[in-house]
Coordinates of C-alpha atoms in Angstrom, one line a residue:
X1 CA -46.4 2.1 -2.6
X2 CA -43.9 4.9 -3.8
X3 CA -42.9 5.6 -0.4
X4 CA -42.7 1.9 0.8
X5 CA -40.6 1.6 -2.7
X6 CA -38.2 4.8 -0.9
X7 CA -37.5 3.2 1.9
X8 CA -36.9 -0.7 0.2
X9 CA -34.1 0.9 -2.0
X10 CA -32.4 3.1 0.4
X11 CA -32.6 -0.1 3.1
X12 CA -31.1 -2.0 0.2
X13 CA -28.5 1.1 -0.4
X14 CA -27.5 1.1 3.4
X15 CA -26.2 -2.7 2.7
X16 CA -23.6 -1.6 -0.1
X17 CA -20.6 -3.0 1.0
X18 CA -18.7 0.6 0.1
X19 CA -14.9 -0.5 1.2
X20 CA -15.6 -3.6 -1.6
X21 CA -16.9 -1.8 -4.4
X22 CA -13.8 0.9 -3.8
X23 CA -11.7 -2.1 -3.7
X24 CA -13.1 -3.5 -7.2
X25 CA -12.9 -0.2 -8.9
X26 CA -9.9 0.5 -8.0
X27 CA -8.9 -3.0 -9.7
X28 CA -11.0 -2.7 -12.7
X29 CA -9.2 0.5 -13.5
X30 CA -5.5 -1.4 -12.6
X31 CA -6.5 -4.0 -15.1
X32 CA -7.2 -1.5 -17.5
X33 CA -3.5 -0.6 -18.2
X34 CA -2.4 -4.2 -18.1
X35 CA -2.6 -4.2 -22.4
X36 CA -0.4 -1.2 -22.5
X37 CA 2.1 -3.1 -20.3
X38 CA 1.3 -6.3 -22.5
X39 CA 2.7 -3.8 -25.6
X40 CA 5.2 -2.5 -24.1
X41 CA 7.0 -5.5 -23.0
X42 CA 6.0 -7.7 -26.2
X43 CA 8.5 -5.3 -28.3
X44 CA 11.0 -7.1 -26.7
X45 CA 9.4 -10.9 -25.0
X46 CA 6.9 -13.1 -26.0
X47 CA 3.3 -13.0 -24.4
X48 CA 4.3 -16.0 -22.8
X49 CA 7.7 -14.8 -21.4
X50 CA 5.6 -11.8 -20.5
X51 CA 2.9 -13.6 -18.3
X52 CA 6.0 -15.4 -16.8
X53 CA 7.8 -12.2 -15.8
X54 CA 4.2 -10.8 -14.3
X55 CA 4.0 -13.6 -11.9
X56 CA 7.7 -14.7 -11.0
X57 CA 8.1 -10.7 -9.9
X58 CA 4.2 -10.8 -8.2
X59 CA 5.1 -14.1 -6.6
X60 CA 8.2 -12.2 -4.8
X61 CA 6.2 -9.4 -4.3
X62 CA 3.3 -11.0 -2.3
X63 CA 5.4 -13.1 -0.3
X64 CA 7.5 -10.4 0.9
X65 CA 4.0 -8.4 1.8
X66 CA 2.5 -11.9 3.1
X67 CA 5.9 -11.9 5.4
X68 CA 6.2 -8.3 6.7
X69 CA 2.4 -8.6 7.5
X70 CA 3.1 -11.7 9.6
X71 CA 5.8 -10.1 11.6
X72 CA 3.6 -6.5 12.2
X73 CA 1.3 -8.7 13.9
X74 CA 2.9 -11.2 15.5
X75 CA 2.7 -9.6 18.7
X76 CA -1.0 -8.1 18.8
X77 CA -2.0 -11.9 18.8
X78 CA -1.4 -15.3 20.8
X79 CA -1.5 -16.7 17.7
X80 CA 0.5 -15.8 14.4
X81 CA -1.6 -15.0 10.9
X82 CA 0.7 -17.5 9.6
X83 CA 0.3 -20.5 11.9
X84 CA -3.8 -19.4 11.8
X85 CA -3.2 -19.5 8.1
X86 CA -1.2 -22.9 8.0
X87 CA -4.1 -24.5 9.2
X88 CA -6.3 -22.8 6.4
X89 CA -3.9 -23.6 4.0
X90 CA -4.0 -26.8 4.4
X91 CA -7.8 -27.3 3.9
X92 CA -7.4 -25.2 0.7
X93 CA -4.4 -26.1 -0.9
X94 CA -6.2 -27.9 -3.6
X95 CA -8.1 -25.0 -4.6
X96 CA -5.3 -22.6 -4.3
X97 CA -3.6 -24.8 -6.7
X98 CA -6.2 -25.2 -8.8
X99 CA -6.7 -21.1 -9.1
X100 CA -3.2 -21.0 -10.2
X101 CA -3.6 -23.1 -12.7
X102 CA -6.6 -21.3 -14.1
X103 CA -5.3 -18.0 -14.2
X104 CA -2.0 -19.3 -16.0
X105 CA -4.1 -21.7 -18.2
X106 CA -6.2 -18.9 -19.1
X107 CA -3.6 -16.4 -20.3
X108 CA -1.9 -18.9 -22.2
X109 CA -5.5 -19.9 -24.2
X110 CA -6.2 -16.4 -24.5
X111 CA -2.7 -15.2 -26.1
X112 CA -2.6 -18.2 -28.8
X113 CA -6.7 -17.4 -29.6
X114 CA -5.2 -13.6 -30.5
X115 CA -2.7 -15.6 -32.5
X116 CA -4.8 -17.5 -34.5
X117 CA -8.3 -15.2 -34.6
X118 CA -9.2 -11.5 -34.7
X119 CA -8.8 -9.6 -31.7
X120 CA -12.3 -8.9 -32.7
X121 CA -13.8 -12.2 -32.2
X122 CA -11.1 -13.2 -29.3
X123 CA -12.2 -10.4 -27.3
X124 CA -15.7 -10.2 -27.5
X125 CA -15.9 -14.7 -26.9
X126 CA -14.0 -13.8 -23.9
X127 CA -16.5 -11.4 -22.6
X128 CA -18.6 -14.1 -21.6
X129 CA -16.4 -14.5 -18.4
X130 CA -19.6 -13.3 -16.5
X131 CA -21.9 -15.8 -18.2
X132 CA -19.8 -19.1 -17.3
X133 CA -19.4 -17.2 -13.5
X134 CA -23.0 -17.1 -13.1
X135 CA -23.5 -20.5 -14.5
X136 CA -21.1 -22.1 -12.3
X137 CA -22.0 -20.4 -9.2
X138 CA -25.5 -21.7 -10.1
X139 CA -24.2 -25.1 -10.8
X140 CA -21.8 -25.6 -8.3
X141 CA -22.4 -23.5 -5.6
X142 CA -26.1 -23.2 -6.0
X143 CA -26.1 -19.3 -6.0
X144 CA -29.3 -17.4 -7.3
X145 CA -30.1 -14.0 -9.4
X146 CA -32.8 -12.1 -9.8
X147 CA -34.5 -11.0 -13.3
X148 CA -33.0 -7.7 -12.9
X149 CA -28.9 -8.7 -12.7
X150 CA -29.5 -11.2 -15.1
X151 CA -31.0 -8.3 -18.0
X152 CA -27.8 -6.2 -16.6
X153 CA -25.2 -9.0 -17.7
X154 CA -27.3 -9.2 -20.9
X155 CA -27.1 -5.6 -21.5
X156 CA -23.5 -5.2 -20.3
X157 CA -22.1 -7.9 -22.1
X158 CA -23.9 -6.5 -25.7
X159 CA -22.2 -3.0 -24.9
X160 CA -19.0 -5.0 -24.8
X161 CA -19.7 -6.8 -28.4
X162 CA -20.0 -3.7 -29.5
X163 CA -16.2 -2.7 -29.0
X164 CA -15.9 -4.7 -31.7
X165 CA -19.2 -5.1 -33.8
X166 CA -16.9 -3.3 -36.6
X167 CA -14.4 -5.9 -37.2
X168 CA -16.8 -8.6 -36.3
X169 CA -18.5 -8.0 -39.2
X170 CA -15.9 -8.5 -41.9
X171 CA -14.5 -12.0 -39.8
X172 CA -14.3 -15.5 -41.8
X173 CA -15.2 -17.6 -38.4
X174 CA -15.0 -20.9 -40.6
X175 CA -11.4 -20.0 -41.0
X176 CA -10.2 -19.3 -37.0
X177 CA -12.3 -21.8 -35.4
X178 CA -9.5 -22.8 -33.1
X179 CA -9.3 -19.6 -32.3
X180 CA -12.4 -19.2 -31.3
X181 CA -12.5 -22.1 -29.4
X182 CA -9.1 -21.2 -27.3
X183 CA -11.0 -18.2 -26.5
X184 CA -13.9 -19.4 -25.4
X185 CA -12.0 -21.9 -23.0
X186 CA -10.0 -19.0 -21.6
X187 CA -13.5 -17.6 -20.4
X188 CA -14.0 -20.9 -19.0
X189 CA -11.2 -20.9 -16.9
X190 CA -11.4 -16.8 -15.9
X191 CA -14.6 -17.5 -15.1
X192 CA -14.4 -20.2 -12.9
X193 CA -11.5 -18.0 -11.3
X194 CA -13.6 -15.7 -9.5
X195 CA -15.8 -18.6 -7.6
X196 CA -12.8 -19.9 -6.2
X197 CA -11.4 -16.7 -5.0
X198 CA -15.3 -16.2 -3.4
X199 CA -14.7 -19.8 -1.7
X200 CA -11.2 -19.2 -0.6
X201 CA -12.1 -15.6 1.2
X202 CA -14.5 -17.1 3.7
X203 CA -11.1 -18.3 5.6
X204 CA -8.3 -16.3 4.1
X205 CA -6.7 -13.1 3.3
X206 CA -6.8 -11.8 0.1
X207 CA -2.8 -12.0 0.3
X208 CA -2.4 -15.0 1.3
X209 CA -4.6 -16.3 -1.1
X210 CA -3.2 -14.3 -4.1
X211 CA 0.6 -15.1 -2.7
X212 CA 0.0 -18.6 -3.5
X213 CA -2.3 -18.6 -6.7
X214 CA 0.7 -16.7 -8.2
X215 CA 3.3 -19.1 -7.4
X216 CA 1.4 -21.6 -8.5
X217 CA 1.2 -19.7 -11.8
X218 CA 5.1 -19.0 -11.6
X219 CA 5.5 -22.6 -11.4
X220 CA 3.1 -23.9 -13.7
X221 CA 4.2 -21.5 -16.6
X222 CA 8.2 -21.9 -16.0
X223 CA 8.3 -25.3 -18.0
X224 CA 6.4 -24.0 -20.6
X225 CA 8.3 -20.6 -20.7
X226 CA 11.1 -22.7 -20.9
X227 CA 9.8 -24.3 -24.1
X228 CA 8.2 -22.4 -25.6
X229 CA 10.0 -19.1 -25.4
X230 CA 13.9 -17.9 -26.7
X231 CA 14.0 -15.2 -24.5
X232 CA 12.7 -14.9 -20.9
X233 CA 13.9 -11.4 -19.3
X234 CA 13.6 -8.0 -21.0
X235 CA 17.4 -6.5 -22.3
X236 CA 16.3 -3.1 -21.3
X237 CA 15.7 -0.6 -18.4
X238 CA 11.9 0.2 -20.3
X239 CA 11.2 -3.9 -21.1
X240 CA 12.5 -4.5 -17.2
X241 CA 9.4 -1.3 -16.3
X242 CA 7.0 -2.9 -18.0
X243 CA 6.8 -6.3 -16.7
X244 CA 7.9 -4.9 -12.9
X245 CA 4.5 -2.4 -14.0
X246 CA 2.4 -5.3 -15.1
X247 CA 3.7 -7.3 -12.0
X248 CA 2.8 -4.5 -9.7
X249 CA -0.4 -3.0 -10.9
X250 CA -2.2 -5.5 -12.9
X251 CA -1.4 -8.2 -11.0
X252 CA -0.6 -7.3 -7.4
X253 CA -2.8 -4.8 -6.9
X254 CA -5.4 -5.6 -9.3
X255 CA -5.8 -9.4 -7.9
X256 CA -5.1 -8.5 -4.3
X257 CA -7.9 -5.7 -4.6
X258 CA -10.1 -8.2 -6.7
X259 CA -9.6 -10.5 -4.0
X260 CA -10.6 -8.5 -0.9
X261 CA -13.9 -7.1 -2.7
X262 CA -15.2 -11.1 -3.2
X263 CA -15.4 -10.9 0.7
X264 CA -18.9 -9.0 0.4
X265 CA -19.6 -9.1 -3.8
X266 CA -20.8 -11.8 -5.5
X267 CA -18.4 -13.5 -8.1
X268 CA -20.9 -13.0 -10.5
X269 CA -21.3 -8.9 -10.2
X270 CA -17.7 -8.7 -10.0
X271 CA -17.1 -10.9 -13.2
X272 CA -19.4 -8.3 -14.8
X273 CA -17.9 -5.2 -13.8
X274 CA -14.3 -6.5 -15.7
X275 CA -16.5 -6.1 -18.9
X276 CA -15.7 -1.8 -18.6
X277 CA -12.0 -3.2 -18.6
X278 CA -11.7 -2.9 -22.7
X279 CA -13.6 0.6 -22.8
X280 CA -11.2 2.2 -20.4
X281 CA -8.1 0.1 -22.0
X282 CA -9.1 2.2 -25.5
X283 CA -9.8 5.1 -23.6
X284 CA -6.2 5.2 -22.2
X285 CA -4.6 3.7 -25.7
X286 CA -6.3 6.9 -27.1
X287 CA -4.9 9.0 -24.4
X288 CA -1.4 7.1 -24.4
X289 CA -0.8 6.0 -27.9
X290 CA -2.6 8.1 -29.9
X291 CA -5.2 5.2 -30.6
X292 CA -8.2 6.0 -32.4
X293 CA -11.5 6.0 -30.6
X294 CA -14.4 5.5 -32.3
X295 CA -18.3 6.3 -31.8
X296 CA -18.9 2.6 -31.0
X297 CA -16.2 2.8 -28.4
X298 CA -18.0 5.6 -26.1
X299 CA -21.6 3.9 -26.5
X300 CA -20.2 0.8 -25.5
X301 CA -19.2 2.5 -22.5
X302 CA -22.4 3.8 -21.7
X303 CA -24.0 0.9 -22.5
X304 CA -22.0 -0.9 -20.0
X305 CA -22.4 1.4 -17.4
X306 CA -26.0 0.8 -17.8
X307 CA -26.3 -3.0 -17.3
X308 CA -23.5 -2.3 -14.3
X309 CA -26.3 0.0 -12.9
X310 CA -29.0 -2.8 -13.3
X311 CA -26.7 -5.1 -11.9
X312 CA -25.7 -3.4 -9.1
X313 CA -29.5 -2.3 -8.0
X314 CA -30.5 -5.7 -7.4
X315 CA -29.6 -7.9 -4.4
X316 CA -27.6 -10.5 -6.7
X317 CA -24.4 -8.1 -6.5
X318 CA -24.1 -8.4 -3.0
X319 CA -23.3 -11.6 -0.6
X320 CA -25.7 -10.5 2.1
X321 CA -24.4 -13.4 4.7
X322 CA -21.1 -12.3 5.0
X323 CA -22.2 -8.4 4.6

């Protein structure tokens, strides 16, 4: 039975989709730095003006990729990307809309929770992105998981509560319901994000696909940037940095890379994987700002790692028809 177990795992090993999970740690740690960005260009913008910046310079940014791609293959095939695309495009408009919208909608609920709540309790309600992932691929898209991802969500998201059991434990929720209840809606909405990206990637790039979300999010947030906000663009050379940062790495690269892994990982395991995201974030806030970092902080981390392990180990992580 021990043998036969051998050979199960390392037949299950051989179906690791390696280029993907590259792809998604090289995103995890992207989004990572995107709070220090969020810092550094809040002592000068808004968080709204900030999420605007991040998407109007992406937005540019991907369509100028999305075109030079075009053009570098334009001649290898009878048919263009883009008019294979336009096709595509059609048939998903709605639901490249629609992931605009989240993503936009979702920053916006999640910077007015940190306005009104703890960061304590905003964060750790927002770590159940993987929870209303799993539920909805359940739901909508009638995905199964086994016993064993299912303890590793449990156990990763508890090693993310405890980032904050500290300050959870002194927090008047009576008082910050709202709060509470902006955050949990922004887990909605970042949850349902990754199942359409997963839908989307059975017929298009991860470019294309991230060149149009992020308009869409340009668009949807420049009336209420416009409203909402005094000041739109940064008045110096390190404000301008930070956003073109944010835009570049935590958006850009971090999306693009997210996008290209849901190819082969399930929304779900992916969902979970962001939950190391505020464990490396203090890691580098202790390494950048001098940020103190606490006992809680590394055994969160490990913890994490853990129900990452378990998650990854069983065949949930993995979309095995498109491997």
């Amino acid at each position: 039975m021990n043998a036969q177990a051998k050979l199960l795992k390392l037949q299950f090993v051989s179906f690791l989709p390696i280029d993907s999970l590259v792809a998604l740690t090289a995103s995890i740690i992207c989004l990572s730095f995107s709070p220090i960005f969020i810092r550094l260009s809040e002592l000068e913008i808004g968080p709204n003006a900030t999420a605007f910046n991040r998407f109007w310079i992406a937005a540019v940014a991907f369509w100028l990729l999305n075109t030079l791609l075009t053009v570098r293959h334009r001649d290898r095939n009878k048919e263009t990307p883009l008019q294979q695309q336009k096709h595509h495009l059609v048939n998903r408009a709605k639901l490249l809309i629609i992931d605009g919208i989240l993503i936009s909608v979702g920053l916006m609920l999640w910077a007015w929770s940190l306005n009104q709540t703890s960061i304590a309790n905003s964060s750790m309600i927002h770590n159940l992105v993987p929870i209303f992932t799993v539920l909805g691929g359940w739901l909508a898209l009638g995905q199964t998981f086994d016993n064993r991802f299912l303890i590793g969500m449990v156990v990763a998201i508890f090693g993310a509560t405890l980032l904050e059991a500290k300050e959870l434990l002194s927090l008047r929720m009576s008082q910050e319901l709202l709060g509470s209840l902006a955050a949990l809606l922004s887990a909605v909405f970042f949850g349902i994000h990754p199942l359409v990206i997963q839908r989307l990637r059975s017929n298009l790039s991860p470019v294309t696909i991230m060149t149009w979300s992020t308009t869409t999010s340009f668009l949807f947030m420049l009336p209420v940037v416009m409203i909402a906000e005094e000041q739109l663009f940064p008045t110096s050379i390190n404000g301008w940095l930070a956003v073109i940062a944010q835009a570049l790495v935590s958006q850009m690269l971090a999306m693009g890379l997210w996008a290209y892994c849901l190819k082969k990982l399930s929304a779900g395991f992916s969902s979970l994987v962001a939950l190391v995201i505020p464990a490396l974030s203090a890691v580098e806030g202790w390494a950048i700002f001098s940020e103190s970092l606490n006992f809680l902080t590394v055994v969160s981390f490990f913890v994490i790692l853990f129900g990452m392990y378990l998650a990854i180990s069983s065949t949930s992580a993995i979309k095995l028809e498109n491997g």
